[in-house]
Amino acid sequence: MDTMITRMQSKDYTYVYKCSNGALRRSLFTGLYQGFGPTLFAGIPSSAAFFATYEASKAACERAQVAGYLQGVPRPILHTVSSAAAELVACALMNPAEVLKQNAQIARKPQTPSNGPPATIRILKQFYKQPSALWAGYWVLVAGQLPSICLTFCLYESIKESLNEKQEQLDSVSQQMQTTVLSAGLAGGCSSWFFVPIDVVKTRMRLAVGSDVQIPRPSIEKVRYVSSGATFSSRPGAFAVAQDVLLREGIAGFFRGSGLTCLTATVGSAMYIGCYEGTKLFLNGS
């Protein structure tokens, strides 16, 4: 699903993955696990860093409340601040893997008799001489993730509290997990829709960097400056990419793949937060 979202949000979608009559090409559904390696490799330390930072920040806020500070601040807000700090750390670890993954997801197979190396290996070789490009779109990722995380956790805490009030007793682990999974899924799905435009811009920036590394050609992704006989290129900014999307596709271009994005976020949030809370319950012996 994540691969299909990336392909739908890419500039090439209308003429590579879609026919002139509106039907979807078969290429949209092939190689759906391209780029899975970097995500798996970076996902574990990124998640560990997120929850370690989250728990440390939350504990610090609780100690501050015990000491007499932050008395008027609601707990969901403290959880939101803690999750925001954790997401900054997690994004720094996850962004390179996301760049590799999304460029691998749209990489086409080589036109040779042999299959050649996997798409991820080919993309990794292309970034070898420009490792800093792996952090392309980091601040756009942060800009999208922080508000999304804040909104998700606010909704999560509110929905969970509301469900807990309706259910007087939550003695069993299964009841607690049902409430957690339902709250997390609803919160993740609802909040993700508002940030699909940022996700589209972020995806275009990452794919533009991949194109820039592979094929040095003048385009919207590449701006050339000539100074003292020297020619060099710069990466497209978020505003330039957003302007290009608006000019080419209109407002609808910013919400391409929104349905799949919300569905993925619903399932992902339910699993992500559910596994975390379930592990806490298990370790606490509940």
mmCIF file of N, CA and C in Angstrom, residues 53-146:
data_model
loop_
_atom_site.group_PDB
_atom_site.id
_atom_site.type_symbol
_atom_site.label_atom_id
_atom_site.label_comp_id
_atom_site.label_asym_id
_atom_site.label_seq_id
_atom_site.Cartn_x
_atom_site.Cartn_y
_atom_site.Cartn_z
ATOM 1 N N THR A 53 12.703 8.238 23.793
ATOM 2 C CA THR A 53 12.594 9.686 23.984
ATOM 3 C C THR A 53 11.226 10.063 24.534
ATOM 4 N N TYR A 54 10.199 9.391 24.037
ATOM 5 C CA TYR A 54 8.828 9.674 24.485
ATOM 6 C C TYR A 54 8.669 9.394 25.977
ATOM 7 N N GLU A 55 9.141 8.234 26.415
ATOM 8 C CA GLU A 55 9.013 7.871 27.830
ATOM 9 C C GLU A 55 9.857 8.789 28.714
ATOM 10 N N ALA A 56 11.068 9.138 28.235
ATOM 11 C CA ALA A 56 11.933 10.029 29.018
ATOM 12 C C ALA A 56 11.308 11.417 29.151
ATOM 13 N N SER A 57 10.744 11.933 28.053
ATOM 14 C CA SER A 57 10.109 13.255 28.083
ATOM 15 C C SER A 57 8.861 13.246 28.959
ATOM 16 N N LYS A 58 8.074 12.172 28.837
ATOM 17 C CA LYS A 58 6.851 12.078 29.637
ATOM 18 C C LYS A 58 7.183 11.976 31.129
ATOM 19 N N ALA A 59 8.232 11.208 31.455
ATOM 20 C CA ALA A 59 8.652 11.086 32.854
ATOM 21 C C ALA A 59 9.143 12.425 33.397
ATOM 22 N N ALA A 60 9.856 13.185 32.540
ATOM 23 C CA ALA A 60 10.340 14.505 32.962
ATOM 24 C C ALA A 60 9.173 15.453 33.234
ATOM 25 N N CYS A 61 8.142 15.391 32.396
ATOM 26 C CA CYS A 61 6.958 16.234 32.606
ATOM 27 C C CYS A 61 6.224 15.846 33.891
ATOM 28 N N GLU A 62 6.152 14.549 34.147
ATOM 29 C CA GLU A 62 5.482 14.092 35.370
ATOM 30 C C GLU A 62 6.251 14.518 36.615
ATOM 31 N N ARG A 63 7.589 14.452 36.544
ATOM 32 C CA ARG A 63 8.405 14.909 37.678
ATOM 33 C C ARG A 63 8.229 16.411 37.895
ATOM 34 N N ALA A 64 8.095 17.152 36.787
ATOM 35 C CA ALA A 64 7.885 18.600 36.897
ATOM 36 C C ALA A 64 6.543 18.906 37.561
ATOM 37 N N GLN A 65 5.519 18.108 37.245
ATOM 38 C CA GLN A 65 4.215 18.310 37.878
ATOM 39 C C GLN A 65 4.265 17.998 39.370
ATOM 40 N N VAL A 66 4.994 16.946 39.743
ATOM 41 C CA VAL A 66 5.137 16.595 41.158
ATOM 42 C C VAL A 66 5.863 17.705 41.915
ATOM 43 N N ALA A 67 6.819 18.343 41.230
ATOM 44 C CA ALA A 67 7.591 19.417 41.863
ATOM 45 C C ALA A 67 6.824 20.736 41.932
ATOM 46 N N GLY A 68 5.621 20.765 41.364
ATOM 47 C CA GLY A 68 4.807 21.967 41.442
ATOM 48 C C GLY A 68 4.739 22.769 40.163
ATOM 49 N N TYR A 69 5.393 22.290 39.095
ATOM 50 C CA TYR A 69 5.355 22.982 37.808
ATOM 51 C C TYR A 69 4.316 22.316 36.893
ATOM 52 N N LEU A 70 3.917 23.054 35.859
ATOM 53 C CA LEU A 70 3.009 22.530 34.830
ATOM 54 C C LEU A 70 1.702 21.994 35.421
ATOM 55 N N GLN A 71 1.257 22.589 36.515
ATOM 56 C CA GLN A 71 0.065 22.083 37.192
ATOM 57 C C GLN A 71 -1.198 22.246 36.344
ATOM 58 N N GLY A 72 -1.278 23.343 35.594
ATOM 59 C CA GLY A 72 -2.488 23.593 34.824
ATOM 60 C C GLY A 72 -2.486 22.989 33.434
ATOM 61 N N VAL A 73 -1.433 22.265 33.081
ATOM 62 C CA VAL A 73 -1.332 21.690 31.736
ATOM 63 C C VAL A 73 -2.006 20.316 31.711
ATOM 64 N N PRO A 74 -2.983 20.100 30.825
ATOM 65 C CA PRO A 74 -3.641 18.789 30.736
ATOM 66 C C PRO A 74 -2.654 17.697 30.325
ATOM 67 N N ARG A 75 -2.909 16.482 30.751
ATOM 68 C CA ARG A 75 -2.017 15.364 30.438
ATOM 69 C C ARG A 75 -1.907 15.094 28.933
ATOM 70 N N PRO A 76 -3.006 15.174 28.146
ATOM 71 C CA PRO A 76 -2.849 14.967 26.699
ATOM 72 C C PRO A 76 -1.866 15.942 26.053
ATOM 73 N N ILE A 77 -1.816 17.170 26.561
ATOM 74 C CA ILE A 77 -0.868 18.147 26.019
ATOM 75 C C ILE A 77 0.564 17.734 26.342
ATOM 76 N N LEU A 78 0.783 17.243 27.554
ATOM 77 C CA LEU A 78 2.116 16.766 27.933
ATOM 78 C C LEU A 78 2.527 15.571 27.077
ATOM 79 N N HIS A 79 1.574 14.698 26.798
ATOM 80 C CA HIS A 79 1.864 13.560 25.927
ATOM 81 C C HIS A 79 2.186 14.027 24.508
ATOM 82 N N THR A 80 1.487 15.063 24.069
ATOM 83 C CA THR A 80 1.737 15.609 22.738
ATOM 84 C C THR A 80 3.137 16.198 22.630
ATOM 85 N N VAL A 81 3.542 16.965 23.636
ATOM 86 C CA VAL A 81 4.885 17.556 23.643
ATOM 87 C C VAL A 81 5.948 16.465 23.671
ATOM 88 N N SER A 82 5.713 15.439 24.464
ATOM 89 C CA SER A 82 6.666 14.331 24.551
ATOM 90 C C SER A 82 6.785 13.607 23.217
ATOM 91 N N SER A 83 5.655 13.395 22.555
ATOM 92 C CA SER A 83 5.683 12.710 21.262
ATOM 93 C C SER A 83 6.353 13.562 20.194
ATOM 94 N N ALA A 84 6.196 14.880 20.284
ATOM 95 C CA ALA A 84 6.849 15.771 19.318
ATOM 96 C C ALA A 84 8.364 15.700 19.449
ATOM 97 N N ALA A 85 8.868 15.707 20.686
ATOM 98 C CA ALA A 85 10.315 15.582 20.904
ATOM 99 C C ALA A 85 10.821 14.241 20.397
ATOM 100 N N ALA A 86 10.039 13.198 20.636
ATOM 101 C CA ALA A 86 10.438 11.866 20.178
ATOM 102 C C ALA A 86 10.452 11.775 18.661
ATOM 103 N N GLU A 87 9.501 12.441 18.013
ATOM 104 C CA GLU A 87 9.412 12.373 16.554
ATOM 105 C C GLU A 87 10.575 13.082 15.880
ATOM 106 N N LEU A 88 11.085 14.158 16.472
ATOM 107 C CA LEU A 88 12.255 14.841 15.917
ATOM 108 C C LEU A 88 13.446 13.894 15.837
ATOM 109 N N VAL A 89 13.635 13.106 16.881
ATOM 110 C CA VAL A 89 14.741 12.143 16.904
ATOM 111 C C VAL A 89 14.491 11.019 15.904
ATOM 112 N N ALA A 90 13.272 10.504 15.884
ATOM 113 C CA ALA A 90 12.948 9.388 15.002
ATOM 114 C C ALA A 90 13.060 9.775 13.530
ATOM 115 N N CYS A 91 12.651 10.997 13.185
ATOM 116 C CA CYS A 91 12.716 11.451 11.789
ATOM 117 C C CYS A 91 14.150 11.522 11.282
ATOM 118 N N ALA A 92 15.074 11.934 12.151
ATOM 119 C CA ALA A 92 16.478 12.027 11.750
ATOM 120 C C ALA A 92 17.037 10.664 11.384
ATOM 121 N N LEU A 93 16.559 9.614 12.046
ATOM 122 C CA LEU A 93 17.018 8.260 11.753
ATOM 123 C C LEU A 93 16.272 7.650 10.571
ATOM 124 N N MET A 94 15.017 8.026 10.408
ATOM 125 C CA MET A 94 14.168 7.386 9.415
ATOM 126 C C MET A 94 14.235 8.025 8.039
ATOM 127 N N ASN A 95 14.593 9.303 7.951
ATOM 128 C CA ASN A 95 14.542 10.013 6.672
ATOM 129 C C ASN A 95 15.411 9.377 5.580
ATOM 130 N N PRO A 96 16.683 9.003 5.859
ATOM 131 C CA PRO A 96 17.486 8.358 4.809
ATOM 132 C C PRO A 96 16.837 7.089 4.268
ATOM 133 N N ALA A 97 16.270 6.287 5.158
ATOM 134 C CA ALA A 97 15.606 5.061 4.718
ATOM 135 C C ALA A 97 14.386 5.372 3.865
ATOM 136 N N GLU A 98 13.662 6.437 4.201
ATOM 137 C CA GLU A 98 12.488 6.823 3.428
ATOM 138 C C GLU A 98 12.875 7.294 2.030
ATOM 139 N N VAL A 99 13.976 8.037 1.931
ATOM 140 C CA VAL A 99 14.448 8.501 0.620
ATOM 141 C C VAL A 99 14.811 7.310 -0.253
ATOM 142 N N LEU A 100 15.568 6.357 0.297
ATOM 143 C CA LEU A 100 15.947 5.156 -0.450
ATOM 144 C C LEU A 100 14.710 4.350 -0.835
ATOM 145 N N LYS A 101 13.807 4.198 0.112
ATOM 146 C CA LYS A 101 12.614 3.385 -0.130
ATOM 147 C C LYS A 101 11.761 3.960 -1.247
ATOM 148 N N GLN A 102 11.478 5.261 -1.186
ATOM 149 C CA GLN A 102 10.564 5.847 -2.162
ATOM 150 C C GLN A 102 11.180 5.911 -3.553
ATOM 151 N N ASN A 103 12.500 6.111 -3.646
ATOM 152 C CA ASN A 103 13.136 6.071 -4.960
ATOM 153 C C ASN A 103 13.179 4.651 -5.503
ATOM 154 N N ALA A 104 13.322 3.664 -4.609
ATOM 155 C CA ALA A 104 13.303 2.268 -5.045
ATOM 156 C C ALA A 104 11.906 1.846 -5.480
ATOM 157 N N GLN A 105 10.881 2.432 -4.868
ATOM 158 C CA GLN A 105 9.503 2.064 -5.186
ATOM 159 C C GLN A 105 9.100 2.449 -6.607
ATOM 160 N N ILE A 106 9.705 3.490 -7.147
ATOM 161 C CA ILE A 106 9.353 3.903 -8.511
ATOM 162 C C ILE A 106 10.438 3.541 -9.510
ATOM 163 N N ALA A 107 11.512 2.870 -9.046
ATOM 164 C CA ALA A 107 12.607 2.498 -9.946
ATOM 165 C C ALA A 107 12.110 1.464 -10.945
ATOM 166 N N ARG A 108 12.466 1.654 -12.202
ATOM 167 C CA ARG A 108 12.056 0.723 -13.239
ATOM 168 C C ARG A 108 13.134 -0.334 -13.419
ATOM 169 N N LYS A 109 12.704 -1.512 -13.829
ATOM 170 C CA LYS A 109 13.646 -2.601 -14.021
ATOM 171 C C LYS A 109 14.561 -2.295 -15.200
ATOM 172 N N PRO A 110 15.862 -2.684 -15.124
ATOM 173 C CA PRO A 110 16.790 -2.412 -16.213
ATOM 174 C C PRO A 110 16.423 -3.189 -17.464
ATOM 175 N N GLN A 111 16.599 -2.527 -18.605
ATOM 176 C CA GLN A 111 16.271 -3.152 -19.880
ATOM 177 C C GLN A 111 17.418 -4.046 -20.349
ATOM 178 N N THR A 112 17.728 -5.072 -19.602
ATOM 179 C CA THR A 112 18.803 -6.014 -19.922
ATOM 180 C C THR A 112 18.272 -7.420 -19.764
ATOM 181 N N PRO A 113 18.918 -8.402 -20.409
ATOM 182 C CA PRO A 113 18.452 -9.777 -20.276
ATOM 183 C C PRO A 113 18.447 -10.256 -18.829
ATOM 184 N N SER A 114 19.484 -9.891 -18.057
ATOM 185 C CA SER A 114 19.550 -10.300 -16.658
ATOM 186 C C SER A 114 18.803 -9.298 -15.789
ATOM 187 N N ASN A 115 18.320 -9.766 -14.669
ATOM 188 C CA ASN A 115 17.553 -8.895 -13.775
ATOM 189 C C ASN A 115 18.409 -7.818 -13.136
ATOM 190 N N GLY A 116 19.708 -8.117 -12.871
ATOM 191 C CA GLY A 116 20.585 -7.147 -12.239
ATOM 192 C C GLY A 116 20.333 -7.081 -10.750
ATOM 193 N N PRO A 117 20.995 -6.160 -10.067
ATOM 194 C CA PRO A 117 20.831 -6.048 -8.613
ATOM 195 C C PRO A 117 19.444 -5.535 -8.252
ATOM 196 N N PRO A 118 19.005 -5.762 -7.017
ATOM 197 C CA PRO A 118 17.704 -5.239 -6.575
ATOM 198 C C PRO A 118 17.641 -3.723 -6.686
ATOM 199 N N ALA A 119 16.411 -3.211 -6.749
ATOM 200 C CA ALA A 119 16.220 -1.765 -6.916
ATOM 201 C C ALA A 119 16.859 -0.976 -5.785
ATOM 202 N N THR A 120 16.780 -1.485 -4.566
ATOM 203 C CA THR A 120 17.349 -0.769 -3.419
ATOM 204 C C THR A 120 18.857 -0.621 -3.552
ATOM 205 N N ILE A 121 19.527 -1.683 -4.026
ATOM 206 C CA ILE A 121 20.985 -1.642 -4.202
ATOM 207 C C ILE A 121 21.360 -0.642 -5.281
ATOM 208 N N ARG A 122 20.595 -0.606 -6.375
ATOM 209 C CA ARG A 122 20.878 0.343 -7.455
ATOM 210 C C ARG A 122 20.731 1.780 -6.962
ATOM 211 N N ILE A 123 19.669 2.048 -6.205
ATOM 212 C CA ILE A 123 19.448 3.398 -5.687
ATOM 213 C C ILE A 123 20.532 3.773 -4.688
ATOM 214 N N LEU A 124 20.941 2.823 -3.853
ATOM 215 C CA LEU A 124 21.977 3.089 -2.849
ATOM 216 C C LEU A 124 23.293 3.465 -3.519
ATOM 217 N N LYS A 125 23.627 2.818 -4.623
ATOM 218 C CA LYS A 125 24.842 3.155 -5.366
ATOM 219 C C LYS A 125 24.762 4.565 -5.948
ATOM 220 N N GLN A 126 23.580 4.970 -6.366
ATOM 221 C CA GLN A 126 23.416 6.299 -6.950
ATOM 222 C C GLN A 126 23.595 7.401 -5.908
ATOM 223 N N PHE A 127 23.266 7.096 -4.656
ATOM 224 C CA PHE A 127 23.414 8.079 -3.582
ATOM 225 C C PHE A 127 24.790 8.017 -2.920
ATOM 226 N N TYR A 128 25.643 7.113 -3.378
ATOM 227 C CA TYR A 128 26.935 6.909 -2.717
ATOM 228 C C TYR A 128 27.783 8.177 -2.744
ATOM 229 N N LYS A 129 27.766 8.892 -3.874
ATOM 230 C CA LYS A 129 28.589 10.096 -4.007
ATOM 231 C C LYS A 129 27.920 11.337 -3.410
ATOM 232 N N GLN A 130 26.646 11.244 -3.094
ATOM 233 C CA GLN A 130 25.931 12.377 -2.495
ATOM 234 C C GLN A 130 25.149 11.899 -1.267
ATOM 235 N N PRO A 131 25.831 11.480 -0.209
ATOM 236 C CA PRO A 131 25.121 10.960 0.973
ATOM 237 C C PRO A 131 24.223 11.991 1.645
ATOM 238 N N SER A 132 24.570 13.271 1.517
ATOM 239 C CA SER A 132 23.736 14.302 2.155
ATOM 240 C C SER A 132 22.340 14.363 1.538
ATOM 241 N N ALA A 133 22.210 13.875 0.298
ATOM 242 C CA ALA A 133 20.903 13.876 -0.356
ATOM 243 C C ALA A 133 19.919 12.929 0.326
ATOM 244 N N LEU A 134 20.432 12.019 1.147
ATOM 245 C CA LEU A 134 19.557 11.092 1.863
ATOM 246 C C LEU A 134 18.691 11.803 2.899
ATOM 247 N N TRP A 135 19.082 13.025 3.256
ATOM 248 C CA TRP A 135 18.280 13.790 4.210
ATOM 249 C C TRP A 135 17.422 14.836 3.511
ATOM 250 N N ALA A 136 17.239 14.688 2.207
ATOM 251 C CA ALA A 136 16.358 15.598 1.472
ATOM 252 C C ALA A 136 14.931 15.456 1.992
ATOM 253 N N GLY A 137 14.283 16.574 2.205
ATOM 254 C CA GLY A 137 12.907 16.555 2.677
ATOM 255 C C GLY A 137 12.756 16.325 4.169
ATOM 256 N N TYR A 138 13.880 16.429 4.934
ATOM 257 C CA TYR A 138 13.785 16.174 6.382
ATOM 258 C C TYR A 138 12.855 17.173 7.061
ATOM 259 N N TRP A 139 13.059 18.467 6.758
ATOM 260 C CA TRP A 139 12.241 19.478 7.431
ATOM 261 C C TRP A 139 10.794 19.429 6.961
ATOM 262 N N VAL A 140 10.586 18.985 5.711
ATOM 263 C CA VAL A 140 9.209 18.782 5.253
ATOM 264 C C VAL A 140 8.600 17.590 5.988
ATOM 265 N N LEU A 141 9.425 16.545 6.191
ATOM 266 C CA LEU A 141 8.967 15.392 6.965
ATOM 267 C C LEU A 141 8.605 15.806 8.385
ATOM 268 N N VAL A 142 9.482 16.617 9.002
ATOM 269 C CA VAL A 142 9.216 17.104 10.356
ATOM 270 C C VAL A 142 7.958 17.973 10.375
ATOM 271 N N ALA A 143 7.836 18.851 9.375
ATOM 272 C CA ALA A 143 6.671 19.742 9.306
ATOM 273 C C ALA A 143 5.372 18.954 9.181
ATOM 274 N N GLY A 144 5.444 17.822 8.488
ATOM 275 C CA GLY A 144 4.261 16.991 8.345
ATOM 276 C C GLY A 144 4.027 16.081 9.531
ATOM 277 N N GLN A 145 5.111 15.533 10.075
ATOM 278 C CA GLN A 145 4.993 14.557 11.152
ATOM 279 C C GLN A 145 4.622 15.186 12.492
ATOM 280 N N LEU A 146 5.245 16.327 12.813
ATOM 281 C CA LEU A 146 4.985 16.924 14.125
ATOM 282 C C LEU A 146 3.513 17.304 14.324
#
